[in-house]
Tab-separated table of C-alpha atoms in Angstrom:
chain	number	residue	atom	x	y	z
A	1	MET	CA	53.569	163.407	99.286
A	2	ILE	CA	52.121	160.238	100.822
A	3	ILE	CA	50.010	160.398	103.943
A	4	PHE	CA	49.678	156.995	105.730
A	5	LEU	CA	46.317	157.383	107.335
A	6	LYS	CA	46.963	154.645	109.991
A	7	LYS	CA	49.483	157.041	111.589
A	8	PHE	CA	46.284	158.965	112.757
A	9	GLY	CA	44.705	155.880	114.245
A	10	LEU	CA	43.062	152.775	113.268
A	11	THR	CA	39.445	153.615	114.277
A	12	LEU	CA	38.689	156.936	112.775
A	13	THR	CA	35.050	157.828	113.645
A	14	SER	CA	34.654	161.194	115.438
A	15	ARG	CA	34.555	164.724	114.150
A	16	ASP	CA	36.889	165.958	116.892
A	17	ASP	CA	39.647	163.521	115.959
A	18	GLY	CA	39.268	164.139	112.246
A	19	ARG	CA	39.550	167.929	112.891
A	20	GLU	CA	42.577	167.327	115.101
A	21	ALA	CA	44.213	165.084	112.476
A	22	LEU	CA	43.904	167.736	109.817
A	23	ALA	CA	45.251	170.433	112.128
A	24	ALA	CA	48.209	168.296	113.050
A	25	PHE	CA	48.989	167.864	109.435
A	26	GLN	CA	48.607	171.417	108.261
A	27	PRO	CA	52.341	172.206	108.487
A	28	SER	CA	53.261	169.313	106.181
A	29	LEU	CA	50.407	170.311	103.738
A	30	ALA	CA	51.859	173.808	103.624
A	31	ALA	CA	54.998	172.394	102.156
A	32	VAL	CA	53.254	170.594	99.149
A	33	ASP	CA	54.411	172.034	95.812
A	34	ALA	CA	51.891	173.522	93.413
A	35	ASN	CA	51.695	170.494	91.108
A	36	GLU	CA	52.560	167.828	93.588
A	37	ALA	CA	50.071	165.011	94.147
A	38	VAL	CA	48.924	164.164	97.741
A	39	GLU	CA	48.372	160.470	98.101
A	40	ILE	CA	46.459	159.082	101.077
A	41	ASP	CA	47.037	155.463	101.825
A	42	PHE	CA	44.263	153.654	103.709
A	43	ASN	CA	46.291	150.578	104.349
A	44	GLY	CA	45.872	149.311	107.912
A	45	VAL	CA	42.971	151.480	108.774
A	46	ASN	CA	40.244	149.407	110.540
A	47	THR	CA	37.300	151.636	110.435
A	48	LEU	CA	36.397	154.971	108.934
A	49	SER	CA	33.169	156.860	109.362
A	50	PRO	CA	31.869	160.037	107.745
A	51	SER	CA	32.229	162.302	110.643
A	52	TRP	CA	36.004	161.811	110.691
A	53	GLY	CA	36.138	161.721	106.973
A	54	ASP	CA	34.208	164.894	106.466
A	55	GLU	CA	36.669	166.861	108.746
A	56	PHE	CA	39.766	165.443	107.028
A	57	PHE	CA	39.045	164.617	103.405
A	58	THR	CA	36.545	167.242	102.454
A	59	PRO	CA	39.028	170.212	103.109
A	60	LEU	CA	41.828	168.281	101.475
A	61	LEU	CA	39.645	167.579	98.345
A	62	LYS	CA	38.685	171.214	98.183
A	63	MET	CA	42.375	172.192	98.524
A	64	PHE	CA	43.961	169.828	96.125
A	65	GLY	CA	41.176	168.686	93.739
A	66	ALA	CA	42.332	165.788	91.386
A	67	ARG	CA	45.740	166.023	92.951
A	68	LEU	CA	44.355	164.186	96.013
A	69	ILE	CA	44.679	160.490	95.295
A	70	LEU	CA	43.239	157.912	97.509
A	71	VAL	CA	44.913	154.425	97.599
A	72	ASN	CA	44.127	151.146	99.228
A	73	ALA	CA	40.586	152.272	99.847
A	74	GLY	CA	38.942	148.883	99.684
A	75	ASN	CA	37.818	148.569	103.360
A	76	PRO	CA	33.935	148.556	103.301
A	77	SER	CA	33.689	151.405	105.778
A	78	VAL	CA	36.164	153.476	103.816
A	79	GLN	CA	34.157	152.924	100.596
A	80	ALA	CA	30.862	153.672	102.164
A	81	THR	CA	32.249	156.850	103.817
A	82	LEU	CA	33.726	158.161	100.512
A	83	ASP	CA	30.413	157.370	98.701
A	84	LEU	CA	28.442	159.515	101.229
A	85	LEU	CA	30.938	162.354	101.313
A	86	GLU	CA	30.706	162.565	97.411
A	87	LYS	CA	26.991	162.609	97.666
A	88	ILE	CA	26.766	165.255	100.361
A	89	HIS	CA	29.219	167.632	98.765
A	90	GLY	CA	28.708	166.834	95.134
A	91	LEU	CA	32.506	166.118	94.803
A	92	LYS	CA	34.420	163.141	93.263
A	93	PHE	CA	37.384	161.451	94.933
A	94	ASN	CA	40.177	160.326	92.763
A	95	VAL	CA	40.526	156.730	93.975
A	96	LYS	CA	43.297	154.555	92.542
A	97	ASN	CA	43.063	150.775	92.993
B	1	MET	CA	48.502	131.665	117.585
B	2	LYS	CA	45.799	132.020	120.126
B	3	LEU	CA	46.281	134.708	122.698
B	4	CYS	CA	44.407	134.391	125.996
B	5	ILE	CA	44.278	137.447	128.207
B	6	CYS	CA	43.245	136.515	131.666
B	7	VAL	CA	42.130	139.208	134.029
B	8	LYS	CA	42.023	138.436	137.750
B	9	ILE	CA	39.509	140.521	139.521
B	10	ASN	CA	40.654	141.837	142.853
B	11	PRO	CA	37.979	140.783	145.210
B	12	ALA	CA	38.253	144.015	147.202
B	13	MET	CA	37.427	145.969	144.039
B	14	ASP	CA	34.669	143.690	142.973
B	15	LYS	CA	31.629	145.040	144.713
B	16	GLN	CA	29.123	142.497	146.067
B	17	TYR	CA	25.341	142.913	146.025
B	18	SER	CA	22.617	141.167	147.936
B	19	ILE	CA	19.873	139.463	146.052
B	20	SER	CA	17.545	142.434	146.438
B	21	GLU	CA	20.164	144.924	145.275
B	22	ALA	CA	21.076	142.710	142.313
B	23	ALA	CA	17.389	142.515	141.402
B	24	LYS	CA	17.166	146.241	141.379
B	25	ILE	CA	20.170	146.573	139.079
B	26	LEU	CA	18.613	144.028	136.642
B	27	ASN	CA	15.220	145.696	136.894
B	28	ILE	CA	13.453	142.463	137.893
B	29	ASN	CA	11.880	141.297	141.152
B	30	VAL	CA	13.700	139.092	143.754
B	31	GLN	CA	11.513	136.076	142.948
B	32	THR	CA	12.594	136.164	139.332
B	33	LEU	CA	16.277	136.311	140.345
B	34	ARG	CA	15.727	133.404	142.769
B	35	ARG	CA	14.165	131.473	139.800
B	36	TRP	CA	17.029	132.289	137.566
B	37	ASP	CA	19.454	131.019	140.313
B	38	LYS	CA	17.520	127.770	140.565
B	39	SER	CA	17.198	127.186	136.825
B	40	GLY	CA	20.937	128.071	136.272
B	41	ARG	CA	20.223	131.057	134.123
B	42	PHE	CA	22.162	133.292	136.613
B	43	THR	CA	23.586	131.557	139.621
B	44	ALA	CA	24.226	133.521	142.754
B	45	GLY	CA	27.439	133.169	144.770
B	46	ARG	CA	27.107	131.645	148.214
B	47	LYS	CA	28.886	132.654	151.448
B	48	PRO	CA	28.559	130.651	154.515
B	49	ALA	CA	27.496	132.702	157.571
B	50	GLY	CA	27.108	130.450	160.596
B	51	ASN	CA	24.504	127.701	159.834
B	52	ILE	CA	23.080	129.535	156.853
B	53	LYS	CA	24.409	130.707	153.487
B	54	HIS	CA	24.223	134.188	152.127
B	55	TYR	CA	23.499	134.630	148.477
B	56	PHE	CA	25.332	137.327	146.640
B	57	TYR	CA	26.116	138.621	143.197
B	58	SER	CA	29.359	140.432	142.400
B	59	GLU	CA	29.498	143.426	140.128
B	60	ASN	CA	31.632	141.449	137.673
B	61	ASP	CA	29.252	138.508	137.677
B	62	ILE	CA	26.301	140.861	136.903
B	63	GLU	CA	28.223	142.502	134.032
B	64	GLU	CA	29.335	139.112	132.689
B	65	PHE	CA	25.697	137.730	132.883
B	66	LEU	CA	24.429	140.901	130.999
B	67	SER	CA	27.113	140.505	128.332
B	68	GLN	CA	25.642	137.129	127.499
B	69	ASP	CA	21.927	137.480	128.066
B	70	TRP	CA	20.248	139.579	125.394
B	71	ARG	CA	16.857	139.837	126.979
B	72	ALA	CA	18.270	140.939	130.405
B	73	LEU	CA	20.496	143.469	128.664
B	74	LEU	CA	17.659	144.822	126.658
B	75	LYS	CA	15.612	145.266	129.785
B	76	ILE	CA	18.190	147.230	131.823
B	77	GLY	CA	18.923	149.311	128.617
B	78	ALA	CA	15.234	150.100	128.120
B	79	ALA	CA	14.729	150.968	131.838
B	80	TRP	CA	17.539	153.366	131.771
B	81	SER	CA	16.564	154.998	128.505
B	82	PHE	CA	12.773	155.100	128.928
B	83	ASN	CA	12.176	155.679	132.719
B	84	SER	CA	11.687	159.219	134.065
B	85	THR	CA	14.138	158.514	136.914
B	86	PRO	CA	16.721	155.965	135.765
B	87	ARG	CA	18.865	153.797	137.922
B	88	ASP	CA	22.654	153.810	137.429
B	89	LEU	CA	23.843	151.412	134.840
B	90	PRO	CA	26.388	148.735	135.435
B	91	GLY	CA	29.751	150.567	134.616
B	92	ARG	CA	30.616	148.290	131.733
B	93	PHE	CA	27.653	149.517	129.652
B	94	TYR	CA	27.748	153.193	130.552
B	95	CYS	CA	29.883	155.741	128.751
B	96	PRO	CA	29.708	159.048	130.640
B	97	ASP	CA	31.870	160.820	128.187
B	98	LYS	CA	33.286	160.566	124.715
B	99	SER	CA	36.790	159.250	125.653
B	100	ILE	CA	35.098	156.168	127.345
B	101	PHE	CA	32.861	155.658	124.357
B	102	LYS	CA	35.942	155.804	122.055
B	103	ALA	CA	37.671	153.076	123.975
B	104	ARG	CA	34.676	150.792	124.094
B	105	LEU	CA	34.046	151.267	120.387
B	106	SER	CA	37.667	150.055	119.822
B	107	ARG	CA	36.860	147.016	121.989
B	108	LEU	CA	33.774	146.294	119.810
B	109	GLU	CA	36.017	146.641	116.798
B	110	PHE	CA	38.552	144.235	118.275
B	111	ASP	CA	35.909	141.593	119.260
B	112	LEU	CA	34.118	141.710	115.814
B	113	LYS	CA	37.265	141.603	113.823
B	114	SER	CA	38.379	138.565	115.804
B	115	HIS	CA	35.095	136.710	114.966
B	116	PRO	CA	35.456	134.773	111.724
B	117	ASP	CA	31.844	135.518	110.756
B	118	PHE	CA	32.435	139.215	110.963
B	119	ASN	CA	35.903	139.968	109.792
B	120	GLU	CA	34.675	141.252	106.397
B	121	ILE	CA	31.951	143.547	107.633
B	122	PHE	CA	33.105	144.587	111.134
B	123	SER	CA	34.119	147.964	109.934
B	124	LEU	CA	30.561	148.880	108.859
B	125	ILE	CA	29.098	147.871	112.225
B	126	VAL	CA	31.749	149.878	114.013
B	127	ALA	CA	31.325	152.834	111.744
B	128	MET	CA	27.514	152.811	112.346
B	129	ALA	CA	27.890	152.547	116.078
B	130	GLY	CA	30.489	155.263	115.979
B	131	GLU	CA	28.150	157.624	114.140
B	132	ILE	CA	25.216	156.959	116.432
B	133	GLY	CA	27.208	157.118	119.648
B	134	ASN	CA	29.273	160.208	118.605
B	135	ASN	CA	25.978	161.911	117.568
B	136	SER	CA	24.792	161.496	121.129
B	137	PHE	CA	27.690	163.425	122.532
B	138	ASP	CA	28.122	165.984	119.756
B	139	HIS	CA	24.368	167.017	119.864
B	140	ASN	CA	24.014	167.070	123.584
B	141	LEU	CA	27.376	168.563	124.751
B	142	GLY	CA	26.620	170.917	127.634
B	143	ASN	CA	22.852	170.418	127.178
B	144	TRP	CA	22.101	166.974	128.676
B	145	PRO	CA	18.625	167.253	130.201
B	146	ASP	CA	19.310	164.949	133.102
B	147	VAL	CA	21.881	162.078	132.794
B	148	ASN	CA	24.817	162.620	130.412
B	149	GLY	CA	26.352	159.850	128.442
B	150	VAL	CA	25.523	156.832	126.458
B	151	PHE	CA	24.296	153.308	127.202
B	152	PHE	CA	26.434	151.143	124.821
B	153	ALA	CA	26.361	147.374	124.839
B	154	TYR	CA	26.699	144.475	122.486
B	155	ILE	CA	26.353	140.730	122.326
B	156	ILE	CA	28.250	139.403	119.294
B	157	LYS	CA	26.698	135.903	119.447
B	158	ALA	CA	23.149	137.503	119.413
B	159	GLY	CA	24.289	139.767	116.577
B	160	LYS	CA	23.168	142.934	118.380
B	161	VAL	CA	24.556	146.402	119.285
B	162	ILE	CA	22.466	148.852	121.469
B	163	LEU	CA	23.035	152.482	121.974
B	164	ALA	CA	20.896	154.878	123.841
B	165	ASP	CA	21.082	158.308	125.303
B	166	ARG	CA	18.782	160.625	127.497
B	167	GLY	CA	19.696	163.668	125.430
B	168	GLN	CA	17.402	166.202	123.699
B	169	GLY	CA	16.303	163.772	120.895
B	170	VAL	CA	16.351	164.185	117.216
B	171	LEU	CA	13.360	166.663	116.848
B	172	ALA	CA	14.843	169.143	119.274
B	173	THR	CA	18.279	168.896	117.623
B	174	LEU	CA	17.024	169.290	114.046
B	175	LYS	CA	14.596	172.016	114.852
B	176	GLN	CA	17.606	174.265	115.382
B	177	VAL	CA	18.274	174.106	111.572
B	178	LYS	CA	14.835	173.117	110.378
B	179	PRO	CA	12.276	174.917	112.697
B	180	ASP	CA	9.183	173.840	110.581
B	181	LEU	CA	9.594	170.182	111.503
B	182	ALA	CA	6.166	169.073	112.692
B	183	ASP	CA	6.866	166.053	114.996
B	184	ASP	CA	9.158	163.233	115.930
B	185	ALA	CA	8.268	161.202	112.771
B	186	ALA	CA	9.197	164.038	110.522
B	187	ALA	CA	12.398	164.659	112.442
B	188	LEU	CA	13.376	161.012	111.941
B	189	ASN	CA	12.522	160.993	108.282
B	190	THR	CA	14.694	164.154	107.839
B	191	ALA	CA	17.547	162.676	109.834
B	192	PHE	CA	17.626	159.477	107.825
B	193	THR	CA	16.753	160.597	104.294
B	194	GLU	CA	17.622	164.345	103.718
B	195	ILE	CA	21.120	165.638	103.217
B	196	ILE	CA	21.135	168.815	105.132
B	197	SER	CA	23.559	171.302	103.661
B	198	GLY	CA	24.325	174.871	104.317
B	199	ARG	CA	24.390	174.405	108.167
B	200	ALA	CA	27.608	176.393	108.593
B	201	PRO	CA	29.104	176.640	111.100
B	202	GLU	CA	27.169	173.587	112.141
B	203	LYS	CA	28.531	170.756	109.977
B	204	ARG	CA	27.036	167.728	111.739
B	205	GLY	CA	23.986	165.906	110.778
B	206	ASN	CA	24.641	163.323	108.130
B	207	GLY	CA	25.652	160.395	110.268
B	208	LEU	CA	22.235	158.783	110.228
B	209	LYS	CA	22.076	158.967	106.474
B	210	PHE	CA	25.301	156.873	106.430
B	211	VAL	CA	23.684	154.379	108.791
B	212	ARG	CA	20.763	154.165	106.345
B	213	GLU	CA	23.084	153.660	103.290
B	214	VAL	CA	24.908	150.923	105.126
B	215	ILE	CA	21.829	149.057	106.358
B	216	VAL	CA	20.051	149.061	103.085
B	217	LYS	CA	23.114	147.691	101.170
B	218	ASN	CA	23.918	144.957	103.679
B	219	ASN	CA	22.324	142.130	105.668
B	220	PHE	CA	21.665	144.413	108.673
B	221	LYS	CA	18.600	145.707	110.521
B	222	LEU	CA	18.064	148.881	112.458
B	223	VAL	CA	15.436	150.034	114.983
B	224	PHE	CA	15.817	153.588	115.955
B	225	GLN	CA	13.483	155.634	118.247
B	226	SER	CA	13.414	159.188	119.354
B	227	GLY	CA	10.371	160.768	121.032
B	228	ALA	CA	7.292	158.817	119.974
B	229	ALA	CA	8.578	157.895	116.602
B	230	ILE	CA	10.075	154.494	115.875
B	231	LEU	CA	11.938	153.680	112.637
B	232	ASN	CA	12.636	150.322	111.159
B	233	LEU	CA	15.068	149.676	108.415
B	234	LYS	CA	16.438	146.573	106.650
B	235	LYS	CA	18.262	145.554	103.567
B	236	ASN	CA	16.911	146.833	100.247
B	237	ASP	CA	14.306	149.066	101.952
B	238	LYS	CA	13.699	152.127	99.679
B	239	LEU	CA	12.479	154.259	102.535
B	240	PRO	CA	12.544	153.729	106.338
B	241	ARG	CA	9.230	152.660	107.972
B	242	ILE	CA	8.260	155.191	110.662
B	243	LYS	CA	5.504	154.381	113.171
B	244	THR	CA	4.274	155.801	116.459
B	245	SER	CA	5.439	153.918	119.472
B	246	SER	CA	3.348	153.450	122.681
B	247	ASN	CA	6.557	154.261	124.705
B	248	TRP	CA	8.058	157.721	124.650
B	249	LEU	CA	11.672	158.764	125.301
B	250	ARG	CA	13.168	162.112	125.005
B	251	GLY	CA	16.600	160.870	123.788
B	252	CYS	CA	17.512	158.195	121.303
B	253	TRP	CA	17.408	154.485	121.304
B	254	ALA	CA	19.008	152.309	118.639
B	255	ILE	CA	19.520	148.582	118.021
B	256	ILE	CA	21.703	147.394	115.134
B	257	SER	CA	21.162	143.750	114.216
B	258	PHE	CA	23.768	141.931	112.130
């Protein structure tokens, strides 16, 4: 499954919006097969901050582990957000360049 | 392709102020405003009334002036944030709720992204402003001590973003999860340097760590005050410098320089 993050918005900064985005996507996530990878594509996202990211990515990482793959994550705010979330939660994102 | 968006202000909707009213909004005295008019720093509109001319300032003119003049903008922001009885802010710089803040944050993003000097780093500035502004709303929802909302303004050519609130401040907020915090300085130090975990169901609280990480890795500066503690941070700083300020504010005051 590929999630195009820009479909949730281009400026992803608040906790409320991150929580809402995850809730909206729950039905699709329920359909993911046991060994299927979940790819998140950051292409087109302008800004990401940790409040949004923590509500969306942290639960997904806990749910899918290494099967969660992040692509096109070169945006400086995306990199800085992922770095902080890894530090806070002691987790490691699977980022594919 | 260059796109120009022209907005015509409906004169009926663009409120007009006398020189004394405009001076109050700008937190200066009338003589200073007259001097600014003479020097061309901020020229008044003129309306003939019989043999004399009335001087006036439109709401839009005041907001446009403040959008260009860093010192004047700083003055009204500081007056709103630090005074015990604040005057209303010009609407363009006041976000009473989160939805308005979100819209104006998108505007900042658009303006920065369109500027050739900032199209590589705009997302970091927007993300920092987003964390600071959203913190104000998240930590004070339903508990604003007097005026709700955020003062949010920027001048790109000056390389500045200001955010301020009249909320409970960092010490009061953090004491809920760390009751042994001694003072404002200790609270700021915690907010910017310690990762606070195990706060379930309260998950907020790491936004200012993000701001710190971004500032120290990039050519940015931050001044952040809450209570009597004022923090300064710049590129390559190992730790923030926190001092006691002679001015006190209950909420938060932040200036990002880029």
